[in-house]
């Protein structure tokens, strides 16, 4: 195991655990009581976070959907939002690479960018910092986006990855490996990752 990486992951996990009570305290001030015990029960074996708080807001009939929970309370800048601890991008890439991992830009289609050119510039900068791959296959990527990310992966000599963004029962429509049922990741993506790691 890699000590610096594990120490950073422990720091991130601790910061996330400290974030939840702060969010619950803000909800309490708004007249919405949720206990840590309730949150831990909903999270089960997973890492408790905002999606689980959103589920509790639905259970308590405060909101109707997870989207509404984030739009009204939990999203960035909303009344119960608490910013999270972040590791500097360059440091994160270095930690991953020093641990013999592959640093990958996850679901670029969800980035709020001004233009396609902006993504190109970001990839160029991240490549210089040690980025090794880009997530091409993802349930929320349109066919056009997927084609574009394949082009960019080839242009910047990045490994391609794919994932269903499976988060367990909190998002029941998302299945492991297939997303909403129609996600496919070519087998050669896996083969190239294995070749690179060897």
PDB file of C-alpha atoms in Angstrom:
ATOM      1  CA  UNK A   1       0.000   0.000   0.000  1.00  0.00           C
ATOM      2  CA  UNK A   2       1.118   3.554  -0.726  1.00  0.00           C
ATOM      3  CA  UNK A   3       1.471   5.581   2.488  1.00  0.00           C
ATOM      4  CA  UNK A   4       1.094   9.138   1.088  1.00  0.00           C
ATOM      5  CA  UNK A   5      -1.960   8.142  -0.962  1.00  0.00           C
ATOM      6  CA  UNK A   6      -3.575   6.323   1.964  1.00  0.00           C
ATOM      7  CA  UNK A   7      -2.927   9.285   4.272  1.00  0.00           C
ATOM      8  CA  UNK A   8      -4.574  11.646   1.779  1.00  0.00           C
ATOM      9  CA  UNK A   9      -7.552   9.320   1.334  1.00  0.00           C
ATOM     10  CA  UNK A  10      -7.956   9.121   5.122  1.00  0.00           C
ATOM     11  CA  UNK A  11      -7.864  12.922   5.295  1.00  0.00           C
ATOM     12  CA  UNK A  12     -10.559  13.164   2.602  1.00  0.00           C
ATOM     13  CA  UNK A  13     -12.737  10.574   4.346  1.00  0.00           C
ATOM     14  CA  UNK A  14     -12.387  12.343   7.703  1.00  0.00           C
ATOM     15  CA  UNK A  15     -13.280  15.677   6.100  1.00  0.00           C
ATOM     16  CA  UNK A  16     -16.360  14.128   4.514  1.00  0.00           C
ATOM     17  CA  UNK A  17     -17.471  12.653   7.828  1.00  0.00           C
ATOM     18  CA  UNK A  18     -17.041  16.072   9.472  1.00  0.00           C
ATOM     19  CA  UNK A  19     -19.045  17.689   6.671  1.00  0.00           C
ATOM     20  CA  UNK A  20     -22.206  15.678   7.317  1.00  0.00           C
ATOM     21  CA  UNK A  21     -22.838  17.005  10.872  1.00  0.00           C
ATOM     22  CA  UNK A  22     -22.395  20.563   9.565  1.00  0.00           C
ATOM     23  CA  UNK A  23     -25.009  19.986   6.871  1.00  0.00           C
ATOM     24  CA  UNK A  24     -27.387  18.441   9.408  1.00  0.00           C
ATOM     25  CA  UNK A  25     -26.858  21.422  11.716  1.00  0.00           C
ATOM     26  CA  UNK A  26     -27.857  23.803   8.915  1.00  0.00           C
ATOM     27  CA  UNK A  27     -30.961  21.752   8.187  1.00  0.00           C
ATOM     28  CA  UNK A  28     -31.798  21.762  11.910  1.00  0.00           C
ATOM     29  CA  UNK A  29     -31.723  25.584  11.882  1.00  0.00           C
ATOM     30  CA  UNK A  30     -34.201  25.443   8.987  1.00  0.00           C
ATOM     31  CA  UNK A  31     -36.538  23.314  11.098  1.00  0.00           C
ATOM     32  CA  UNK A  32     -35.604  20.015   9.449  1.00  0.00           C
ATOM     33  CA  UNK A  33     -34.274  17.625  12.100  1.00  0.00           C
ATOM     34  CA  UNK A  34     -32.190  14.712  10.815  1.00  0.00           C
ATOM     35  CA  UNK A  35     -29.994  12.733  13.191  1.00  0.00           C
ATOM     36  CA  UNK A  36     -26.616  11.180  12.417  1.00  0.00           C
ATOM     37  CA  UNK A  37     -28.119   7.835  13.384  1.00  0.00           C
ATOM     38  CA  UNK A  38     -30.788   8.211  10.698  1.00  0.00           C
ATOM     39  CA  UNK A  39     -28.128   9.155   8.159  1.00  0.00           C
ATOM     40  CA  UNK A  40     -25.904   6.186   9.007  1.00  0.00           C
ATOM     41  CA  UNK A  41     -28.869   3.809   8.777  1.00  0.00           C
ATOM     42  CA  UNK A  42     -29.744   5.067   5.293  1.00  0.00           C
ATOM     43  CA  UNK A  43     -26.112   4.905   4.134  1.00  0.00           C
ATOM     44  CA  UNK A  44     -25.709   1.315   5.332  1.00  0.00           C
ATOM     45  CA  UNK A  45     -22.261   0.029   4.411  1.00  0.00           C
ATOM     46  CA  UNK A  46     -21.576   2.989   2.107  1.00  0.00           C
ATOM     47  CA  UNK A  47     -19.934   6.331   2.835  1.00  0.00           C
ATOM     48  CA  UNK A  48     -22.669   8.660   4.087  1.00  0.00           C
ATOM     49  CA  UNK A  49     -23.062  11.834   2.066  1.00  0.00           C
ATOM     50  CA  UNK A  50     -25.455  14.309   0.498  1.00  0.00           C
ATOM     51  CA  UNK A  51     -27.370  11.745  -1.620  1.00  0.00           C
ATOM     52  CA  UNK A  52     -28.296   9.928   1.595  1.00  0.00           C
ATOM     53  CA  UNK A  53     -29.368  13.189   3.232  1.00  0.00           C
ATOM     54  CA  UNK A  54     -31.472  13.856   0.138  1.00  0.00           C
ATOM     55  CA  UNK A  55     -33.098  10.432   0.570  1.00  0.00           C
ATOM     56  CA  UNK A  56     -34.005  11.333   4.158  1.00  0.00           C
ATOM     57  CA  UNK A  57     -35.503  14.628   2.978  1.00  0.00           C
ATOM     58  CA  UNK A  58     -37.720  12.580   0.652  1.00  0.00           C
ATOM     59  CA  UNK A  59     -38.638  10.148   3.439  1.00  0.00           C
ATOM     60  CA  UNK A  60     -39.625  13.088   5.641  1.00  0.00           C
ATOM     61  CA  UNK A  61     -41.770  14.552   2.819  1.00  0.00           C
ATOM     62  CA  UNK A  62     -39.675  17.729   2.706  1.00  0.00           C
ATOM     63  CA  UNK A  63     -38.958  17.227  -1.004  1.00  0.00           C
ATOM     64  CA  UNK A  64     -40.249  14.870  -3.676  1.00  0.00           C
ATOM     65  CA  UNK A  65     -37.007  13.968  -5.479  1.00  0.00           C
ATOM     66  CA  UNK A  66     -33.258  13.896  -4.993  1.00  0.00           C
ATOM     67  CA  UNK A  67     -32.988  16.616  -7.647  1.00  0.00           C
ATOM     68  CA  UNK A  68     -35.316  18.867  -5.630  1.00  0.00           C
ATOM     69  CA  UNK A  69     -33.283  18.197  -2.467  1.00  0.00           C
ATOM     70  CA  UNK A  70     -30.140  19.446  -4.193  1.00  0.00           C
ATOM     71  CA  UNK A  71     -31.907  22.363  -5.910  1.00  0.00           C
ATOM     72  CA  UNK A  72     -33.434  23.616  -2.642  1.00  0.00           C
ATOM     73  CA  UNK A  73     -31.021  22.568   0.101  1.00  0.00           C
ATOM     74  CA  UNK A  74     -27.910  20.565  -0.704  1.00  0.00           C
ATOM     75  CA  UNK A  75     -26.521  21.858  -3.999  1.00  0.00           C
ATOM     76  CA  UNK A  76     -23.572  24.218  -4.258  1.00  0.00           C
ATOM     77  CA  UNK A  77     -24.453  27.548  -2.706  1.00  0.00           C
ATOM     78  CA  UNK A  78     -27.839  26.395  -1.362  1.00  0.00           C
ATOM     79  CA  UNK A  79     -29.002  26.993   2.208  1.00  0.00           C
ATOM     80  CA  UNK A  80     -27.653  23.747   3.720  1.00  0.00           C
ATOM     81  CA  UNK A  81     -24.560  23.448   1.525  1.00  0.00           C
ATOM     82  CA  UNK A  82     -21.191  22.993   3.202  1.00  0.00           C
ATOM     83  CA  UNK A  83     -18.112  23.141   0.989  1.00  0.00           C
ATOM     84  CA  UNK A  84     -15.916  20.064   0.954  1.00  0.00           C
ATOM     85  CA  UNK A  85     -12.211  19.661   1.512  1.00  0.00           C
ATOM     86  CA  UNK A  86     -10.322  19.280  -1.734  1.00  0.00           C
ATOM     87  CA  UNK A  87      -6.819  18.177  -2.661  1.00  0.00           C
ATOM     88  CA  UNK A  88      -4.994  20.389  -5.138  1.00  0.00           C
ATOM     89  CA  UNK A  89      -5.299  18.952  -8.653  1.00  0.00           C
ATOM     90  CA  UNK A  90      -1.556  18.721  -9.295  1.00  0.00           C
ATOM     91  CA  UNK A  91      -1.000  17.043  -5.924  1.00  0.00           C
ATOM     92  CA  UNK A  92      -3.816  14.550  -6.568  1.00  0.00           C
ATOM     93  CA  UNK A  93      -2.318  13.575  -9.920  1.00  0.00           C
ATOM     94  CA  UNK A  94       1.111  13.189  -8.339  1.00  0.00           C
ATOM     95  CA  UNK A  95      -0.259  11.029  -5.503  1.00  0.00           C
ATOM     96  CA  UNK A  96      -1.994   8.706  -7.959  1.00  0.00           C
ATOM     97  CA  UNK A  97       0.989   8.409 -10.270  1.00  0.00           C
ATOM     98  CA  UNK A  98       3.462   7.918  -7.408  1.00  0.00           C
ATOM     99  CA  UNK A  99       1.273   5.022  -6.221  1.00  0.00           C
ATOM    100  CA  UNK A 100       1.536   3.451  -9.717  1.00  0.00           C
ATOM    101  CA  UNK A 101      -2.099   4.304 -10.434  1.00  0.00           C
ATOM    102  CA  UNK A 102      -3.643   5.852 -13.524  1.00  0.00           C
ATOM    103  CA  UNK A 103      -5.075   9.327 -13.011  1.00  0.00           C
ATOM    104  CA  UNK A 104      -8.308   9.639 -15.009  1.00  0.00           C
ATOM    105  CA  UNK A 105     -10.604  12.594 -15.647  1.00  0.00           C
ATOM    106  CA  UNK A 106     -14.042  11.269 -14.664  1.00  0.00           C
ATOM    107  CA  UNK A 107     -17.213  11.925 -16.716  1.00  0.00           C
ATOM    108  CA  UNK A 108     -16.052  15.087 -18.507  1.00  0.00           C
ATOM    109  CA  UNK A 109     -19.578  15.517 -19.877  1.00  0.00           C
ATOM    110  CA  UNK A 110     -20.709  16.676 -16.438  1.00  0.00           C
ATOM    111  CA  UNK A 111     -18.148  19.468 -16.258  1.00  0.00           C
ATOM    112  CA  UNK A 112     -19.724  22.893 -16.592  1.00  0.00           C
ATOM    113  CA  UNK A 113     -17.493  24.254 -19.343  1.00  0.00           C
ATOM    114  CA  UNK A 114     -18.029  27.215 -21.629  1.00  0.00           C
ATOM    115  CA  UNK A 115     -16.993  25.395 -24.795  1.00  0.00           C
ATOM    116  CA  UNK A 116     -15.442  22.306 -26.302  1.00  0.00           C
ATOM    117  CA  UNK A 117     -12.240  24.296 -26.664  1.00  0.00           C
ATOM    118  CA  UNK A 118     -12.220  24.842 -22.898  1.00  0.00           C
ATOM    119  CA  UNK A 119     -12.131  21.060 -22.329  1.00  0.00           C
ATOM    120  CA  UNK A 120      -9.289  20.752 -24.834  1.00  0.00           C
ATOM    121  CA  UNK A 121      -7.301  23.367 -22.920  1.00  0.00           C
ATOM    122  CA  UNK A 122      -8.008  21.643 -19.595  1.00  0.00           C
ATOM    123  CA  UNK A 123      -6.875  18.271 -20.955  1.00  0.00           C
ATOM    124  CA  UNK A 124      -3.695  19.800 -22.287  1.00  0.00           C
ATOM    125  CA  UNK A 125      -2.938  21.308 -18.887  1.00  0.00           C
ATOM    126  CA  UNK A 126      -3.824  18.135 -16.964  1.00  0.00           C
ATOM    127  CA  UNK A 127      -1.765  15.991 -19.346  1.00  0.00           C
ATOM    128  CA  UNK A 128       1.217  18.135 -18.437  1.00  0.00           C
ATOM    129  CA  UNK A 129       0.510  17.449 -14.751  1.00  0.00           C
ATOM    130  CA  UNK A 130       0.386  13.685 -15.258  1.00  0.00           C
ATOM    131  CA  UNK A 131      -3.166  12.848 -16.371  1.00  0.00           C
ATOM    132  CA  UNK A 132      -3.235   9.345 -17.805  1.00  0.00           C
ATOM    133  CA  UNK A 133      -6.804   8.802 -18.989  1.00  0.00           C
ATOM    134  CA  UNK A 134     -10.280  10.125 -19.651  1.00  0.00           C
ATOM    135  CA  UNK A 135     -13.630   8.509 -18.921  1.00  0.00           C
ATOM    136  CA  UNK A 136     -15.196   8.140 -22.357  1.00  0.00           C
ATOM    137  CA  UNK A 137     -18.058   5.719 -21.704  1.00  0.00           C
ATOM    138  CA  UNK A 138     -20.556   7.004 -19.139  1.00  0.00           C
ATOM    139  CA  UNK A 139     -24.387   6.823 -18.911  1.00  0.00           C
ATOM    140  CA  UNK A 140     -24.859  10.602 -19.128  1.00  0.00           C
ATOM    141  CA  UNK A 141     -22.580  11.040 -22.160  1.00  0.00           C
ATOM    142  CA  UNK A 142     -24.414  11.475 -25.445  1.00  0.00           C
ATOM    143  CA  UNK A 143     -23.159   9.557 -28.519  1.00  0.00           C
ATOM    144  CA  UNK A 144     -21.707  12.833 -29.810  1.00  0.00           C
ATOM    145  CA  UNK A 145     -19.852  13.423 -26.548  1.00  0.00           C
ATOM    146  CA  UNK A 146     -18.531   9.861 -26.513  1.00  0.00           C
ATOM    147  CA  UNK A 147     -17.169  10.269 -30.048  1.00  0.00           C
ATOM    148  CA  UNK A 148     -15.554  13.572 -29.085  1.00  0.00           C
ATOM    149  CA  UNK A 149     -13.893  12.094 -25.994  1.00  0.00           C
ATOM    150  CA  UNK A 150     -12.509   9.224 -28.065  1.00  0.00           C
ATOM    151  CA  UNK A 151     -10.977  11.814 -30.414  1.00  0.00           C
ATOM    152  CA  UNK A 152      -9.496  13.749 -27.494  1.00  0.00           C
ATOM    153  CA  UNK A 153      -8.107  10.579 -25.898  1.00  0.00           C
ATOM    154  CA  UNK A 154      -6.291   9.768 -29.121  1.00  0.00           C
ATOM    155  CA  UNK A 155      -5.099  13.346 -29.580  1.00  0.00           C
ATOM    156  CA  UNK A 156      -3.589  13.574 -26.095  1.00  0.00           C
ATOM    157  CA  UNK A 157      -2.491   9.919 -25.936  1.00  0.00           C
ATOM    158  CA  UNK A 158      -4.777   9.211 -22.981  1.00  0.00           C
ATOM    159  CA  UNK A 159      -6.146   5.851 -21.928  1.00  0.00           C
ATOM    160  CA  UNK A 160      -9.915   5.525 -22.279  1.00  0.00           C
ATOM    161  CA  UNK A 161     -12.068   4.265 -19.418  1.00  0.00           C
ATOM    162  CA  UNK A 162     -15.755   3.678 -18.803  1.00  0.00           C
ATOM    163  CA  UNK A 163     -18.049   3.318 -15.839  1.00  0.00           C
ATOM    164  CA  UNK A 164     -21.701   3.094 -14.892  1.00  0.00           C
ATOM    165  CA  UNK A 165     -21.393   5.493 -11.906  1.00  0.00           C
ATOM    166  CA  UNK A 166     -22.986   2.803  -9.718  1.00  0.00           C
ATOM    167  CA  UNK A 167     -23.703   4.063  -6.183  1.00  0.00           C
ATOM    168  CA  UNK A 168     -25.797   1.231  -4.778  1.00  0.00           C
ATOM    169  CA  UNK A 169     -29.386   1.545  -3.607  1.00  0.00           C
ATOM    170  CA  UNK A 170     -29.253   5.343  -3.424  1.00  0.00           C
ATOM    171  CA  UNK A 171     -29.562   5.398  -7.243  1.00  0.00           C
ATOM    172  CA  UNK A 172     -31.523   2.207  -7.975  1.00  0.00           C
ATOM    173  CA  UNK A 173     -31.948   2.927 -11.693  1.00  0.00           C
ATOM    174  CA  UNK A 174     -28.170   2.770 -12.172  1.00  0.00           C
ATOM    175  CA  UNK A 175     -26.943  -0.809 -12.423  1.00  0.00           C
ATOM    176  CA  UNK A 176     -23.335  -1.872 -11.967  1.00  0.00           C
ATOM    177  CA  UNK A 177     -21.659  -2.175 -15.344  1.00  0.00           C
ATOM    178  CA  UNK A 178     -24.654  -1.216 -17.492  1.00  0.00           C
ATOM    179  CA  UNK A 179     -25.859   2.109 -16.053  1.00  0.00           C
ATOM    180  CA  UNK A 180     -29.501   2.519 -17.038  1.00  0.00           C
ATOM    181  CA  UNK A 181     -29.254  -0.736 -18.952  1.00  0.00           C
ATOM    182  CA  UNK A 182     -27.769   0.496 -22.203  1.00  0.00           C
ATOM    183  CA  UNK A 183     -24.157   1.262 -21.284  1.00  0.00           C
ATOM    184  CA  UNK A 184     -21.484  -0.845 -22.946  1.00  0.00           C
ATOM    185  CA  UNK A 185     -17.746  -0.434 -22.520  1.00  0.00           C
ATOM    186  CA  UNK A 186     -15.628  -2.088 -25.240  1.00  0.00           C
ATOM    187  CA  UNK A 187     -13.490  -4.942 -23.929  1.00  0.00           C
ATOM    188  CA  UNK A 188     -10.367  -3.456 -25.487  1.00  0.00           C
ATOM    189  CA  UNK A 189     -10.637  -0.564 -23.011  1.00  0.00           C
ATOM    190  CA  UNK A 190     -10.052  -3.093 -20.230  1.00  0.00           C
ATOM    191  CA  UNK A 191      -7.262  -4.815 -22.177  1.00  0.00           C
ATOM    192  CA  UNK A 192      -5.382  -1.549 -22.721  1.00  0.00           C
ATOM    193  CA  UNK A 193      -5.683  -0.635 -19.045  1.00  0.00           C
ATOM    194  CA  UNK A 194      -4.272  -4.030 -18.069  1.00  0.00           C
ATOM    195  CA  UNK A 195      -1.425  -3.688 -20.566  1.00  0.00           C
ATOM    196  CA  UNK A 196      -0.565  -0.252 -19.218  1.00  0.00           C
ATOM    197  CA  UNK A 197      -0.614  -1.368 -15.575  1.00  0.00           C
ATOM    198  CA  UNK A 198       1.675  -4.285 -16.358  1.00  0.00           C
TER     199      UNK A 198
END
